Amino acid sequence: MKDPLPNEPEIEPLTRSQLLVAMGVTAVILLVVAKLWLQLGSVSLLSIKLTGLDALLGVGLGCLITGASSLVYRLWPAYRKSADIYLNLVLKPLFWPDLIWLGLLPGLSEELLFRGVMLPALGLDTSGLVVSSLCFGILHLSGWEQWPYAIWATVVGLLLGFCALSTGNLLVPIVAHIFTNLLSSFLWKLDKGGASNSLN
């Protein structure tokens, strides 16, 4: 059995049902915010083109993010501690089939809001990319001790946003985000707390 993490904050773990409900509610809230922003903000959703090449690019990007995340986990102790706390809370109670929801719900809702709506609203340029990525990182900040996880989420947001800008296709970050969450959470569950992590 793994030793408890030093100075681990006393956070009451959620049950499987509570986690699934929380994921669903969060996804709905993000989708409602995106929809309202589209309606009230006179902004257009970044286009989604269903092409095989862009889907493959998304899968490749998901593999790259998962591999880089595993490397950062091994090399940066503060991130490893932060990720372990987060992943024990989020992944431990879930069953294997639940990982599909962990991939789909955040992957779709977060990409539609942050890359699909926020990025075009702020400007399809460097400043829009940076601000939307910072907001994406802040979403993953569940407490001050989680700052390394939020920094990594910001870096991932920059990469996802850059791919959205360079391809002009929201499909790429959507597929990458879903695939990253599925692959990294699968690897974490397989290893029961090993060197992979998930982006929710």
mmCIF file of C-alpha atoms in Angstrom:
data_model
loop_
_atom_site.group_PDB
_atom_site.id
_atom_site.type_symbol
_atom_site.label_atom_id
_atom_site.label_comp_id
_atom_site.label_asym_id
_atom_site.label_seq_id
_atom_site.Cartn_x
_atom_site.Cartn_y
_atom_site.Cartn_z
ATOM 1 C CA MET A 1 0.000 0.000 0.000
ATOM 2 C CA LYS A 2 1.264 3.462 -0.857
ATOM 3 C CA ASP A 3 2.324 5.711 2.017
ATOM 4 C CA PRO A 4 0.171 8.812 2.526
ATOM 5 C CA LEU A 5 1.554 11.960 0.996
ATOM 6 C CA PRO A 6 3.343 14.308 3.409
ATOM 7 C CA ASN A 7 1.338 17.400 4.351
ATOM 8 C CA GLU A 8 -1.589 16.103 2.308
ATOM 9 C CA PRO A 9 -4.529 18.435 2.850
ATOM 10 C CA GLU A 10 -7.541 17.036 4.652
ATOM 11 C CA ILE A 11 -10.004 16.889 1.760
ATOM 12 C CA GLU A 12 -13.057 14.722 2.179
ATOM 13 C CA PRO A 13 -12.994 12.253 -0.733
ATOM 14 C CA LEU A 14 -16.063 12.069 -2.927
ATOM 15 C CA THR A 15 -17.885 8.843 -3.673
ATOM 16 C CA ARG A 16 -18.076 7.463 -7.205
ATOM 17 C CA SER A 17 -21.637 8.756 -7.610
ATOM 18 C CA GLN A 18 -20.721 12.218 -6.302
ATOM 19 C CA LEU A 19 -17.777 12.413 -8.710
ATOM 20 C CA LEU A 20 -19.866 11.396 -11.717
ATOM 21 C CA VAL A 21 -22.553 13.926 -10.802
ATOM 22 C CA ALA A 22 -19.918 16.630 -10.257
ATOM 23 C CA MET A 23 -18.385 15.892 -13.673
ATOM 24 C CA GLY A 24 -21.776 16.049 -15.339
ATOM 25 C CA VAL A 25 -22.826 19.259 -13.571
ATOM 26 C CA THR A 26 -19.483 20.931 -14.345
ATOM 27 C CA ALA A 27 -19.766 19.967 -18.021
ATOM 28 C CA VAL A 28 -23.310 21.362 -18.207
ATOM 29 C CA ILE A 29 -22.244 24.634 -16.526
ATOM 30 C CA LEU A 30 -19.326 25.082 -18.935
ATOM 31 C CA LEU A 31 -21.582 24.344 -21.928
ATOM 32 C CA VAL A 32 -24.214 26.835 -20.685
ATOM 33 C CA VAL A 33 -21.524 29.512 -20.238
ATOM 34 C CA ALA A 34 -20.251 28.808 -23.769
ATOM 35 C CA LYS A 35 -23.779 28.953 -25.217
ATOM 36 C CA LEU A 36 -24.610 32.215 -23.399
ATOM 37 C CA TRP A 37 -21.315 33.741 -24.529
ATOM 38 C CA LEU A 38 -22.105 32.809 -28.130
ATOM 39 C CA GLN A 39 -25.634 34.267 -27.864
ATOM 40 C CA LEU A 40 -24.810 37.466 -25.965
ATOM 41 C CA GLY A 41 -21.249 38.160 -27.025
ATOM 42 C CA SER A 42 -21.632 38.246 -30.807
ATOM 43 C CA VAL A 43 -18.792 35.749 -31.189
ATOM 44 C CA SER A 44 -18.599 32.775 -33.529
ATOM 45 C CA LEU A 45 -17.618 29.296 -32.437
ATOM 46 C CA LEU A 46 -14.292 28.133 -33.855
ATOM 47 C CA SER A 47 -15.219 25.739 -36.652
ATOM 48 C CA ILE A 48 -15.298 21.973 -36.217
ATOM 49 C CA LYS A 49 -14.347 20.090 -39.367
ATOM 50 C CA LEU A 50 -14.636 16.312 -39.163
ATOM 51 C CA THR A 51 -11.519 15.243 -41.027
ATOM 52 C CA GLY A 52 -9.545 12.054 -40.477
ATOM 53 C CA LEU A 53 -6.205 13.839 -40.646
ATOM 54 C CA ASP A 54 -7.154 16.346 -37.937
ATOM 55 C CA ALA A 55 -8.580 13.532 -35.769
ATOM 56 C CA LEU A 56 -5.246 11.692 -36.105
ATOM 57 C CA LEU A 57 -3.421 14.912 -35.269
ATOM 58 C CA GLY A 58 -5.544 15.144 -32.118
ATOM 59 C CA VAL A 59 -4.676 11.561 -31.128
ATOM 60 C CA GLY A 60 -0.982 12.275 -31.721
ATOM 61 C CA LEU A 61 -1.202 15.452 -29.655
ATOM 62 C CA GLY A 62 -2.940 13.505 -26.873
ATOM 63 C CA CYS A 63 -0.080 10.978 -26.858
ATOM 64 C CA LEU A 64 2.460 13.822 -26.769
ATOM 65 C CA ILE A 65 0.705 15.537 -23.836
ATOM 66 C CA THR A 66 0.414 12.257 -21.906
ATOM 67 C CA GLY A 67 4.107 11.460 -22.465
ATOM 68 C CA ALA A 68 5.207 14.983 -21.515
ATOM 69 C CA SER A 69 2.982 14.888 -18.443
ATOM 70 C CA SER A 70 4.560 11.620 -17.339
ATOM 71 C CA LEU A 71 8.027 13.152 -17.768
ATOM 72 C CA VAL A 72 7.074 16.291 -15.799
ATOM 73 C CA TYR A 73 5.623 14.007 -13.102
ATOM 74 C CA ARG A 74 8.965 12.212 -12.772
ATOM 75 C CA LEU A 75 11.150 15.340 -12.857
ATOM 76 C CA TRP A 76 9.178 17.897 -10.804
ATOM 77 C CA PRO A 77 8.449 16.780 -7.210
ATOM 78 C CA ALA A 78 5.989 19.617 -6.491
ATOM 79 C CA TYR A 79 3.962 18.655 -9.543
ATOM 80 C CA ARG A 80 4.106 14.965 -8.608
ATOM 81 C CA LYS A 81 2.712 15.748 -5.141
ATOM 82 C CA SER A 82 0.022 18.029 -6.573
ATOM 83 C CA ALA A 83 -0.973 15.486 -9.248
ATOM 84 C CA ASP A 84 -1.093 12.614 -6.736
ATOM 85 C CA ILE A 85 -3.465 14.531 -4.461
ATOM 86 C CA TYR A 86 -5.716 15.495 -7.378
ATOM 87 C CA LEU A 87 -5.699 12.072 -9.035
ATOM 88 C CA ASN A 88 -6.307 10.152 -5.822
ATOM 89 C CA LEU A 89 -9.397 12.304 -5.283
ATOM 90 C CA VAL A 90 -10.658 12.085 -8.861
ATOM 91 C CA LEU A 91 -9.615 8.686 -10.194
ATOM 92 C CA LYS A 92 -9.486 6.372 -7.195
ATOM 93 C CA PRO A 93 -13.289 6.133 -6.670
ATOM 94 C CA LEU A 94 -14.064 5.672 -10.375
ATOM 95 C CA PHE A 95 -14.617 2.302 -12.054
ATOM 96 C CA TRP A 96 -12.939 1.473 -15.366
ATOM 97 C CA PRO A 97 -16.032 2.259 -17.520
ATOM 98 C CA ASP A 98 -16.307 5.667 -15.790
ATOM 99 C CA LEU A 99 -13.075 6.712 -17.491
ATOM 100 C CA ILE A 100 -15.076 7.148 -20.716
ATOM 101 C CA TRP A 101 -17.040 9.945 -19.013
ATOM 102 C CA LEU A 102 -13.814 11.386 -17.621
ATOM 103 C CA GLY A 103 -12.559 11.639 -21.187
ATOM 104 C CA LEU A 104 -15.711 12.870 -22.906
ATOM 105 C CA LEU A 105 -17.304 15.326 -20.463
ATOM 106 C CA PRO A 106 -14.306 17.595 -19.732
ATOM 107 C CA GLY A 107 -12.835 17.069 -23.201
ATOM 108 C CA LEU A 108 -15.950 18.356 -24.943
ATOM 109 C CA SER A 109 -17.168 21.015 -22.499
ATOM 110 C CA GLU A 110 -13.773 22.551 -21.689
ATOM 111 C CA GLU A 111 -12.673 22.673 -25.323
ATOM 112 C CA LEU A 112 -15.961 24.197 -26.476
ATOM 113 C CA LEU A 113 -15.640 26.944 -23.863
ATOM 114 C CA PHE A 114 -11.912 27.685 -23.739
ATOM 115 C CA ARG A 115 -10.794 27.030 -27.333
ATOM 116 C CA GLY A 116 -14.148 27.148 -29.141
ATOM 117 C CA VAL A 117 -15.656 30.334 -27.671
ATOM 118 C CA MET A 118 -13.166 32.126 -25.399
ATOM 119 C CA LEU A 119 -10.261 32.045 -27.860
ATOM 120 C CA PRO A 120 -12.210 33.646 -30.737
ATOM 121 C CA ALA A 121 -13.833 36.119 -28.303
ATOM 122 C CA LEU A 122 -10.483 37.270 -26.922
ATOM 123 C CA GLY A 123 -8.819 37.255 -30.327
ATOM 124 C CA LEU A 124 -7.344 34.540 -32.495
ATOM 125 C CA ASP A 125 -3.845 35.767 -31.649
ATOM 126 C CA THR A 126 -1.109 35.412 -29.027
ATOM 127 C CA SER A 127 -2.871 37.464 -26.349
ATOM 128 C CA GLY A 128 -6.117 35.499 -26.783
ATOM 129 C CA LEU A 129 -4.141 32.258 -26.607
ATOM 130 C CA VAL A 130 -2.333 33.283 -23.400
ATOM 131 C CA VAL A 131 -5.419 34.615 -21.581
ATOM 132 C CA SER A 132 -7.628 31.625 -22.492
ATOM 133 C CA SER A 133 -4.844 29.233 -21.413
ATOM 134 C CA LEU A 134 -4.428 31.042 -18.081
ATOM 135 C CA CYS A 135 -8.189 30.764 -17.489
ATOM 136 C CA PHE A 136 -7.990 27.056 -18.345
ATOM 137 C CA GLY A 137 -5.158 26.633 -15.825
ATOM 138 C CA ILE A 138 -7.111 28.478 -13.117
ATOM 139 C CA LEU A 139 -10.037 26.082 -13.665
ATOM 140 C CA HIS A 140 -7.701 23.303 -12.498
ATOM 141 C CA LEU A 141 -6.646 25.170 -9.342
ATOM 142 C CA SER A 142 -8.631 23.489 -6.577
ATOM 143 C CA GLY A 143 -6.489 25.028 -3.818
ATOM 144 C CA TRP A 144 -3.184 26.863 -3.381
ATOM 145 C CA GLU A 145 -1.316 23.594 -2.908
ATOM 146 C CA GLN A 146 -2.455 22.646 -6.419
ATOM 147 C CA TRP A 147 -0.513 25.475 -8.145
ATOM 148 C CA PRO A 148 1.896 23.086 -9.949
ATOM 149 C CA TYR A 149 -1.065 21.208 -11.436
ATOM 150 C CA ALA A 150 -2.608 24.505 -12.558
ATOM 151 C CA ILE A 151 0.683 25.562 -14.170
ATOM 152 C CA TRP A 152 0.829 22.308 -16.119
ATOM 153 C CA ALA A 153 -2.819 22.750 -17.170
ATOM 154 C CA THR A 154 -1.912 26.241 -18.443
ATOM 155 C CA VAL A 155 0.935 24.792 -20.525
ATOM 156 C CA VAL A 156 -1.414 22.147 -21.925
ATOM 157 C CA GLY A 157 -3.955 24.898 -22.661
ATOM 158 C CA LEU A 158 -1.294 26.797 -24.629
ATOM 159 C CA LEU A 159 -0.538 23.685 -26.672
ATOM 160 C CA LEU A 160 -4.221 22.904 -27.311
ATOM 161 C CA GLY A 161 -4.920 26.542 -28.194
ATOM 162 C CA PHE A 162 -1.915 26.734 -30.522
ATOM 163 C CA CYS A 163 -3.162 23.649 -32.386
ATOM 164 C CA ALA A 164 -6.657 25.146 -32.617
ATOM 165 C CA LEU A 165 -5.196 28.362 -34.060
ATOM 166 C CA SER A 166 -2.780 26.674 -36.448
ATOM 167 C CA THR A 167 -5.318 24.199 -37.855
ATOM 168 C CA GLY A 168 -8.423 26.398 -37.560
ATOM 169 C CA ASN A 169 -10.228 23.256 -36.437
ATOM 170 C CA LEU A 170 -11.648 22.764 -32.931
ATOM 171 C CA LEU A 171 -11.720 19.013 -33.587
ATOM 172 C CA VAL A 172 -7.951 18.795 -32.961
ATOM 173 C CA PRO A 173 -7.966 20.028 -29.321
ATOM 174 C CA ILE A 174 -11.232 18.179 -28.593
ATOM 175 C CA VAL A 175 -9.787 14.835 -29.716
ATOM 176 C CA ALA A 176 -6.451 15.588 -28.000
ATOM 177 C CA HIS A 177 -8.146 16.475 -24.700
ATOM 178 C CA ILE A 178 -10.441 13.422 -24.738
ATOM 179 C CA PHE A 179 -7.585 11.109 -25.711
ATOM 180 C CA THR A 180 -5.242 12.598 -23.079
ATOM 181 C CA ASN A 181 -7.812 12.105 -20.326
ATOM 182 C CA LEU A 182 -8.628 8.559 -21.449
ATOM 183 C CA LEU A 183 -5.030 7.415 -21.906
ATOM 184 C CA SER A 184 -3.549 9.057 -18.823
ATOM 185 C CA SER A 185 -6.379 7.983 -16.515
ATOM 186 C CA PHE A 186 -6.190 4.430 -17.911
ATOM 187 C CA LEU A 187 -2.430 4.344 -17.239
ATOM 188 C CA TRP A 188 -2.900 5.794 -13.748
ATOM 189 C CA LYS A 189 -5.584 3.237 -12.863
ATOM 190 C CA LEU A 190 -3.398 0.457 -14.261
ATOM 191 C CA ASP A 191 -0.499 1.595 -12.107
ATOM 192 C CA LYS A 192 -2.690 2.605 -9.110
ATOM 193 C CA GLY A 193 -1.005 5.967 -8.663
ATOM 194 C CA GLY A 194 2.004 5.715 -10.930
ATOM 195 C CA ALA A 195 3.697 8.301 -13.100
ATOM 196 C CA SER A 196 0.852 9.269 -15.397
ATOM 197 C CA ASN A 197 -1.810 11.868 -14.831
ATOM 198 C CA SER A 198 -5.061 13.123 -16.211
ATOM 199 C CA LEU A 199 -6.368 16.648 -17.367
ATOM 200 C CA ASN A 200 -9.907 17.135 -16.352
#
